Structures are given as structure tokens and as C-alpha cells.
Short mmCIF file of C-alpha atoms in Angstrom, two decimals:
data_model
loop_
_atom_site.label_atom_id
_atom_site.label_comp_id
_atom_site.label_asym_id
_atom_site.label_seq_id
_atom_site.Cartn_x
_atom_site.Cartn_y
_atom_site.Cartn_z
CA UNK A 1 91.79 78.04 88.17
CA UNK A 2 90.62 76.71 91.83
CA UNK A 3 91.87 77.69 94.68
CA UNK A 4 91.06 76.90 98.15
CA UNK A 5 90.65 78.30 101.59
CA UNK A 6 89.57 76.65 105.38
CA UNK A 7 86.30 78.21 106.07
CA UNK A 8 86.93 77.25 109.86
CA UNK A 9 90.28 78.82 110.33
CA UNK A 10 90.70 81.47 112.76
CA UNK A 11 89.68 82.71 116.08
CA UNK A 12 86.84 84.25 114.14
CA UNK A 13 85.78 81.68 111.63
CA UNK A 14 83.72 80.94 109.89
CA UNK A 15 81.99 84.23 110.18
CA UNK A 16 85.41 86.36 109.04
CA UNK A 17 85.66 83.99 106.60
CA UNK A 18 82.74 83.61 105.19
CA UNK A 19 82.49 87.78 104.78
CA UNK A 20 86.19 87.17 103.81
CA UNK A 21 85.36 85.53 100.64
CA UNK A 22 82.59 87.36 99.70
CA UNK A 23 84.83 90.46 99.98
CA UNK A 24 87.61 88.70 97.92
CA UNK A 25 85.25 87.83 94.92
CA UNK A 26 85.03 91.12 93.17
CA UNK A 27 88.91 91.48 93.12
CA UNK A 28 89.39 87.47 91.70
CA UNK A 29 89.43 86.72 87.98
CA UNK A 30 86.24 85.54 86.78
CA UNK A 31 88.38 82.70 86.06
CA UNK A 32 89.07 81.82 89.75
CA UNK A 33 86.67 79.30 91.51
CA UNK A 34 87.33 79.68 95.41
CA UNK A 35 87.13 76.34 97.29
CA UNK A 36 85.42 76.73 100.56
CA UNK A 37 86.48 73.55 102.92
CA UNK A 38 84.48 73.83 105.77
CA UNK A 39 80.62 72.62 107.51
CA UNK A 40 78.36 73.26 104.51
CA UNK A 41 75.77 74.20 107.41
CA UNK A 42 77.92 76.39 110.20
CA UNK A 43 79.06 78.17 106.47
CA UNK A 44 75.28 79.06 105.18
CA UNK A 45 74.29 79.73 109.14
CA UNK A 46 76.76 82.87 108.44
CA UNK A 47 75.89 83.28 104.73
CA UNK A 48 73.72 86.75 104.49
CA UNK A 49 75.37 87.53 101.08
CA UNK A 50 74.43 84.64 98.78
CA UNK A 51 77.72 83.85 98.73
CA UNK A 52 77.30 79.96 98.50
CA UNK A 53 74.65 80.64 95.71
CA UNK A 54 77.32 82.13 93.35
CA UNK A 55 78.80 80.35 90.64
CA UNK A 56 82.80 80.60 91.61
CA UNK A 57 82.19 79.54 94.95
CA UNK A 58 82.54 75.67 95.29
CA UNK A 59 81.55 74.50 99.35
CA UNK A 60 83.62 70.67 100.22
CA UNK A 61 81.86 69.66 103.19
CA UNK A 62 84.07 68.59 106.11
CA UNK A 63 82.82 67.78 109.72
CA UNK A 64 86.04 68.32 111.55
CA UNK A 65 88.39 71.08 112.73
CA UNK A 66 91.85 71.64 113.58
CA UNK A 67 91.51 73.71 117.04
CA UNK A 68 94.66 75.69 118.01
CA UNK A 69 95.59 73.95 121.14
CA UNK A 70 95.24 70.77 119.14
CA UNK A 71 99.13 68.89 118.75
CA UNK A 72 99.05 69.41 115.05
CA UNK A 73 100.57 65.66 113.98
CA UNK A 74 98.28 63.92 115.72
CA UNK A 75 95.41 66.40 114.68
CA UNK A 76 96.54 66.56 111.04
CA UNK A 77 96.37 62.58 111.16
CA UNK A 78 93.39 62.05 113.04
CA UNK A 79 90.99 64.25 112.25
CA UNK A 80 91.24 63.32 108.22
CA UNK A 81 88.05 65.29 107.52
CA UNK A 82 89.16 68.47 108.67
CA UNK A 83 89.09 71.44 106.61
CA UNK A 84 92.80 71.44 106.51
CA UNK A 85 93.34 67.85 106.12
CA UNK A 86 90.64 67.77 103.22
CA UNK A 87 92.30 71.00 101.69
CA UNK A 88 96.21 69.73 101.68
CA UNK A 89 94.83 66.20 99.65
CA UNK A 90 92.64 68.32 97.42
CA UNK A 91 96.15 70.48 96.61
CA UNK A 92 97.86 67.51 96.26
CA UNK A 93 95.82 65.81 93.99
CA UNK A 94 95.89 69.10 91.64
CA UNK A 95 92.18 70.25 92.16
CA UNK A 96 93.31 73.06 93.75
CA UNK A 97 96.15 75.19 92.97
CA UNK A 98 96.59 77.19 96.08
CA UNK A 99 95.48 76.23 99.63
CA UNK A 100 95.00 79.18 102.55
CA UNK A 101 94.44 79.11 106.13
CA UNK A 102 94.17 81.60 109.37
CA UNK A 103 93.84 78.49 111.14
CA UNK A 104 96.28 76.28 113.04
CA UNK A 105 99.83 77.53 111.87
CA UNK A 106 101.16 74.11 113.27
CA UNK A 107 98.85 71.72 111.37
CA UNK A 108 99.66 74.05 107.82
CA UNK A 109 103.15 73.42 108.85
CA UNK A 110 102.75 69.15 109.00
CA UNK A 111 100.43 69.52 105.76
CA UNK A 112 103.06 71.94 103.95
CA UNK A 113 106.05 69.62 104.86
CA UNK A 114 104.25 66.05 105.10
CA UNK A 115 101.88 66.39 102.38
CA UNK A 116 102.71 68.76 99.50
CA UNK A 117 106.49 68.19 100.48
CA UNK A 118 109.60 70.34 100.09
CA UNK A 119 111.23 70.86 96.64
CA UNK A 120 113.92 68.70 96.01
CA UNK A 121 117.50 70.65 96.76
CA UNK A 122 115.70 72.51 98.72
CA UNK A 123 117.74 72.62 102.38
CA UNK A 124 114.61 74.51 104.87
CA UNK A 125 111.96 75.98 103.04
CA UNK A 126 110.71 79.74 104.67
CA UNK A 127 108.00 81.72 105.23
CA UNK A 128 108.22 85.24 104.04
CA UNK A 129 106.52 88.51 104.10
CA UNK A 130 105.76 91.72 102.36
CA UNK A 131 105.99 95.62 103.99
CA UNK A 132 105.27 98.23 101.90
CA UNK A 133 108.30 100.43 101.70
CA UNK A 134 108.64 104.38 101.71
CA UNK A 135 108.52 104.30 98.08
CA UNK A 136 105.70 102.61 98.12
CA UNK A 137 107.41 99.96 96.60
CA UNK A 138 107.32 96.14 98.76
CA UNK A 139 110.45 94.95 99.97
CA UNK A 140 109.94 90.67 101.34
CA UNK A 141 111.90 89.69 104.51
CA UNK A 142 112.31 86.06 104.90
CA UNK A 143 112.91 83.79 107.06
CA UNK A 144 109.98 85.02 109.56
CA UNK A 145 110.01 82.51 112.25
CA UNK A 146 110.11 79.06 110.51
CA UNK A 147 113.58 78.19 111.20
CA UNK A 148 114.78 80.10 114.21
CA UNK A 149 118.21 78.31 113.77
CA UNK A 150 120.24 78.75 110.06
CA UNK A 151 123.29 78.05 108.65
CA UNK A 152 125.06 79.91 106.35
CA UNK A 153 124.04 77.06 103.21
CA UNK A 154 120.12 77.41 104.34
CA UNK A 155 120.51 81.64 104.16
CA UNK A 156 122.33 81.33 100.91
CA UNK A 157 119.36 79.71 99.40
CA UNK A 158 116.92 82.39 100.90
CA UNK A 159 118.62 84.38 98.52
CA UNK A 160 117.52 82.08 95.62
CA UNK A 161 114.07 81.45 97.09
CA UNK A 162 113.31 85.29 98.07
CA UNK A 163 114.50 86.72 94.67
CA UNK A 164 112.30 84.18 92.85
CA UNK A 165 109.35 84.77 94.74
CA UNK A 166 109.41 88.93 94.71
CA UNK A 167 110.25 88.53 90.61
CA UNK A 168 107.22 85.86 90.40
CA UNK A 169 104.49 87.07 92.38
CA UNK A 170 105.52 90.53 93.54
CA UNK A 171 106.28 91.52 90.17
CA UNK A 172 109.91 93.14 91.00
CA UNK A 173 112.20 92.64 87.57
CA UNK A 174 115.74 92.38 89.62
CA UNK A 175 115.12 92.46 93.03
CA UNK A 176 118.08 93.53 95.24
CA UNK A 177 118.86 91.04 97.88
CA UNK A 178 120.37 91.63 100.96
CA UNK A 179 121.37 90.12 104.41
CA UNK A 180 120.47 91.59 107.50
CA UNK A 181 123.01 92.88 109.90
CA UNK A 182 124.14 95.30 112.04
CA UNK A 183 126.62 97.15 109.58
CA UNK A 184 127.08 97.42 105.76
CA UNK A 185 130.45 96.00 105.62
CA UNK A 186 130.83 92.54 104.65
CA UNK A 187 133.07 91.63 108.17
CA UNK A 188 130.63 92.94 110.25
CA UNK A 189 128.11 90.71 112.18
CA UNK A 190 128.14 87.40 113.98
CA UNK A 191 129.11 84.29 113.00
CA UNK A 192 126.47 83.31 110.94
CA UNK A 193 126.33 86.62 109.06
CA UNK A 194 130.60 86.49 108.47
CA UNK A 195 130.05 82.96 107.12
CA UNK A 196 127.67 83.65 104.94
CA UNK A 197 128.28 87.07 103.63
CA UNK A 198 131.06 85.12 101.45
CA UNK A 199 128.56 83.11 99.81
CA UNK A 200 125.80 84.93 98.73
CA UNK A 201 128.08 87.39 97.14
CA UNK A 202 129.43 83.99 95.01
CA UNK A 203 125.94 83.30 94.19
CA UNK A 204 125.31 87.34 93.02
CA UNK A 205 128.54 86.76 91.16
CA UNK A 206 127.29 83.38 89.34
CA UNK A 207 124.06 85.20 88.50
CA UNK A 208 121.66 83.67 90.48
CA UNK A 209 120.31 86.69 92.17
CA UNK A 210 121.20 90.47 92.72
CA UNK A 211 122.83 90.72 95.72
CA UNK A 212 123.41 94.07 96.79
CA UNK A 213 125.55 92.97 99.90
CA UNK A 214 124.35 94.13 104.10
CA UNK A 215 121.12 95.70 104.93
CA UNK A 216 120.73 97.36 108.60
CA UNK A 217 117.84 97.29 110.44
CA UNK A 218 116.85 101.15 109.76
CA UNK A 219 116.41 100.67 106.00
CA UNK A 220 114.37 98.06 105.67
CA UNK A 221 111.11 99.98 105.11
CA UNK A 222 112.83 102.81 102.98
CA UNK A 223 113.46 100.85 99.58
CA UNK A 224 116.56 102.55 98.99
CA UNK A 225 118.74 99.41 99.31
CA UNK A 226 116.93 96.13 98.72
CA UNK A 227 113.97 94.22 97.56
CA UNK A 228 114.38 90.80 99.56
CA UNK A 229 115.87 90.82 103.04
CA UNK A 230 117.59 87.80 104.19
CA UNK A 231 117.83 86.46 107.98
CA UNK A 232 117.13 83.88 110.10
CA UNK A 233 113.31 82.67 111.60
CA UNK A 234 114.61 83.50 114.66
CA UNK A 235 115.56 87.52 114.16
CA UNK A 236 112.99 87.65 111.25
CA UNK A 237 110.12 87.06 113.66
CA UNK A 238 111.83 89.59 116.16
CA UNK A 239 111.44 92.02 113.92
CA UNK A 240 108.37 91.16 111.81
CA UNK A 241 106.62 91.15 115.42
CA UNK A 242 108.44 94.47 116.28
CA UNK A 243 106.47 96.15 113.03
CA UNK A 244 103.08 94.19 114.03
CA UNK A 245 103.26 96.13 117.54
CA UNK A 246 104.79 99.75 116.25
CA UNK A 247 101.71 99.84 113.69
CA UNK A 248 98.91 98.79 116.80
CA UNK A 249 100.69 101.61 118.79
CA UNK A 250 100.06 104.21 116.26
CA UNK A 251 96.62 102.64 114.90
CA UNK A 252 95.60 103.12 118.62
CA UNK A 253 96.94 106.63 118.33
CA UNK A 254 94.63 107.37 115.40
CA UNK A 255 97.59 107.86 113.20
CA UNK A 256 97.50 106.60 109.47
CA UNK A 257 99.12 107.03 106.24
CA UNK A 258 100.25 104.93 103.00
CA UNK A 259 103.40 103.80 104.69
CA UNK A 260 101.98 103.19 107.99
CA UNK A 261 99.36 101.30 106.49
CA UNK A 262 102.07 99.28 104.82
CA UNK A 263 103.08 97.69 108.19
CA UNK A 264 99.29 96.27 108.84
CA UNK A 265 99.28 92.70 108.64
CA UNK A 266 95.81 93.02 107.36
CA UNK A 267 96.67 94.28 104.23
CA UNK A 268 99.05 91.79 103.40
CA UNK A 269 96.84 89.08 104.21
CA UNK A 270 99.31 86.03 104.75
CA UNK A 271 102.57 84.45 104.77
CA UNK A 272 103.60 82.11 101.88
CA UNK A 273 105.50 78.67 102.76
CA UNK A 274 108.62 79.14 100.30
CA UNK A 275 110.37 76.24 98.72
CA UNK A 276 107.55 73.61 99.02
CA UNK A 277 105.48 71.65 96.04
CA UNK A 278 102.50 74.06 95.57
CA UNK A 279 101.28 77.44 96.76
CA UNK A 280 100.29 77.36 100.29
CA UNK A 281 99.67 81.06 101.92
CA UNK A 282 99.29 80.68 106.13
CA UNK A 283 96.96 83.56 107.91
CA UNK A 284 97.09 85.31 111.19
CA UNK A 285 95.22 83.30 114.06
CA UNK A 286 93.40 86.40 114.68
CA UNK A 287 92.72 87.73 110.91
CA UNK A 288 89.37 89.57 110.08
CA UNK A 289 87.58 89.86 106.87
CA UNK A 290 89.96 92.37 105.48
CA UNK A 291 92.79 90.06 106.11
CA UNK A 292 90.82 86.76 104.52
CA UNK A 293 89.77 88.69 101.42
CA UNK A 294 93.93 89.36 101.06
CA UNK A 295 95.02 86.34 102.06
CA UNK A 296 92.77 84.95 99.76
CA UNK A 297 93.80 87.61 96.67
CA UNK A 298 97.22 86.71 97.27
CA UNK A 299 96.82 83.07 97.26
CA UNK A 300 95.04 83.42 93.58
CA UNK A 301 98.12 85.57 92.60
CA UNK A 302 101.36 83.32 94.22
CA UNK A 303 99.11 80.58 91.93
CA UNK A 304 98.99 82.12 89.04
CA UNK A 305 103.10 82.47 88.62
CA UNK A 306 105.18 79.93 87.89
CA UNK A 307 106.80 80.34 90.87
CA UNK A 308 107.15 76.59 91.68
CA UNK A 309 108.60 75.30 88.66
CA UNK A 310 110.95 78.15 88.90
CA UNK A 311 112.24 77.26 92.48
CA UNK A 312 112.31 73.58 90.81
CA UNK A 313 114.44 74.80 87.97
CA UNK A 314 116.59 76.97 90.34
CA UNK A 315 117.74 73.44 92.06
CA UNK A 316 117.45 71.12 90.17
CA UNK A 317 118.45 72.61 86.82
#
């Protein structure tokens, strides 16, 4: 299998990245070929591992790159040998079967929705991630900031798209799946919680997922109540950012442990785009080598589950 990352993504690329991959290779199958798409000569400049020597490292050259403050349409259009823009038409003509990127969040976005395309039946797709729980099991919260605005249909589906994706990749038989709100009784919450309380429990009752009904805030990281959390981009990112602060306050503080740990962004690597064509994992802006090598790890695992085709089946029978 190939898979493929943007050597020039990230605030700190293509140094990060470079170490990045070279970090990722011992923990990849020795069937995995990682795709660097990237300058062939900016990428050996930071090479003092050999890394573009070995054998499951594959360098496509590209003389371009997608700059944050670029406008990521017209970037994703007009600079068509950027890494990204070179990566998204190597995914999409199969020679790759996962794409990754810490670099412009907006440009994965066009490439993710333009290019590799949402799955049919499909409403919004999302982008999800993992925390490591109190029981050191992972629980995925979804949607984290890709569609501030929901309705109750669009939530329904996270249901569908969460509970796939923890079974698939995160290897979690039945996971429990939940709605975030402020109370544990099915008339609590606002509007778009009341509305769609009602149907998510019809889709637990159909058998489409477990759904174990209302999750507050304050268990989310214990595991006792659900696998997949449910919300909205725009609460989802209040509170994914909310974790990504509360763990800098106590890194800062010298404080660490398993579950603390857990909440570092770092060690999850990356955010998966959810309900789209092929596996596409998006990075922090600011990710270091840790966070590559994971990002990159993960990306070889979301590919290696037949998580697509079961989204695919999920809608369109």
C-alpha cells in the first residue's frame, strides 16, 4: 500500500516533516510505501537520516506550495504543482490510498470536497477526533469545527459516520454513541439537540448504530458513557480547543500522566475528513515531528479499513 504526505506542510516543514517520516517508518508495515510530495532538493537539504535512500520512501517532486495566508480556491487551482494539489490527483487516481497534510487546512478542505468528493447520501461530511479516555480507552467527538451550523438530519448521520469510523479504524466492536448536551434527559437542550434527540434514537432503534442517548460535557474523557460524541463544528471546536489549552496549561506546569497525555494533540497526530471518497487525515498548522510520525501512522491505519466502502454501503445500501 502507498500512502502519501505534503513534505511542505506546516509552519515547520519540511524539516518536521522530513524527521516526521523518518520517525514514522519503523512503526509502518513493511508493506507501506510513504509518498513524499514535496521539492526533491529543500527535502534532501534536511535529509541527515538517509531517509530518501530507503526503499519505502517514494519523493514526487513538486515546485510549488500552498502558504497559509494563500485563499485556498484560487491556490488549490493555480498553483497545480503544489504538494497538495499533486497529492489530491495522485489519491484520486488510486496511487495513493491515503493523503496527509499539516499544511493549509483550507486548501485540504477544496481538495477533500472538490477533488476526492463527498460520498453520495452523504448530507456534510466531518472532521473528527480521538481523546484518550480515563480508561484508557478513545472516545471520537465529531463534528470539530467543519460545519459550525447543523441540522438535526446532518447530526443524525454523525451518528452513522462516527460509529463507522471508531468500529473501522479505532477498532471499538459497538461503539456507544451519544449527543452532546447539557443534561441526560432526552428534552433537555436547545433546539437543535430537542430535534434531533428523536432521531438518532430511531436510527439506534433501526440498528444502525448504538445510541446510548445524552452525553454532558463532564464525561466525555471518562469512557463510562460513550464511544462517539456527537455535536455540531461549531461547539465541537469550542471544546476540542478547550482540551488543546487545559493540556498546554498543565504541560507548562510540568504535570503528565497517561490521561493527560491523552489530551495532546501530538499524539493523535490528525483529524480525518469523514464521509468523503478516500482517506484524507488534516494536521495541526503547527505540528512537530512527533505529530507527523502520528499523523502519518494514522493515515496508514484509516487506509487500511474499509472504512469507505462501509460509509458507501451505510447510504447507499
Amino acid at each position: 500500500m502507498r500512502i502519501g504526505l505534503d513534505a511542505m506542510g506546516g509552519d515547520f516543514a519540511p524539516r518536521v516533516t522530513v524527521e516526521g517520516a523518518h520517525a514514522a517508518l519503523t512503526h509502518l508495515s513493511a508493506e507501506t510505501t510513504l509518498v513524499l510530495f514535496g521539492d526533491r532538493a529543500a527535502l534532501a537539504a534536511e535529509d541527515t537520516y538517509g531517509l530518501l535512500d530507503d526503499p519505502r520512501i517514494d519523493v514526487v517532486h513538486t515546485s510549488e506550495v500552498i502558504a497559509m495566508g494563500d485563499h485556498p480556491v484560487k491556490a488549490f487551482a493555480q498553483k497545480s504543482d503544489s504538494s497538495i494539489a499533486v497529492g489530491f490527483r495522485h489519491l484520486c487516481e488510486g496511487d495513493i490510498a491515503g493523503f496527509a497534510s499539516a499544511g493549509s487546512t483550507g486548501a485540504m478542505m477544496v481538495g477533500s470536497m472538490q477533488a476526492v468528493g463527498q460520498i453520495e447520501g452523504v448530507i456534510r461530511p466531518a472532521i473528527a477526533t480521538a481523546f484518550r479516555t480515563a480508561m484508557g480507552t478513545d472516545v471520537l467527538l465529531l463534528d470539530v469545527g467543519l460545519n459550525a451550523d447543523c441540522k438535526p438530519e446532518v447530526l443524525t448521520q454523525y451518528g452513522t459516520i462516527g460509529s463507522i469510523y471508531a468500529r473501522e479504524t479505532l477498532g471499538i466492536p459497538n461503539p456507544r454513541v451519544a449527543l452532546l448536551n447539557i443534561g441526560e434527559e432526552p428534552e433537555k437542550g436547545n433546539l437543535l439537540t430537542k430535534a434531533t434527540y428523536p432521531m438518532m434514537a430511531e436510527r439506534g432503534a433501526a440498528g444502525d448504530y448504538n445510541f446510548v442517548g445524552n452525553v454532558e460535557g463532564k464525561h466525555l474523557l471518562t469512557g463510562e458513557v460513550a464511544d462517539v460524541v456527537v455535536c455540531d463544528g461549531f461547539s465541537g471546536n469550542t471544546l476540542l480547543k478547550t482540551i488543546e489549552g487545559f493540556y498546554r496549561i498543565l504541560h507548562r506546569k510540568g504535570q503528565s500522566s497517561p490521561i493527560i497525555e491523552g489530551l495532546n494533540y501530538e499524539n493523535v497526530g490528525g483529524t480525518p475528513v469523514l464521509g468523503i471518497n478516500s482517506t484524507v487525515i488534516i494536521g495541526h498548522g503547527c505540528s512537530s515531528a512527533l505529530a507527523i510520525a502520528n499523523m502519518i501512522r494514522l493515515t496508514e491505519r484509516a487506509a487500511r479499513t474499509d472504512m469507505v466502502s462501509q460509509f458507501k454501503r451505510a447510504f447507499n445500501g
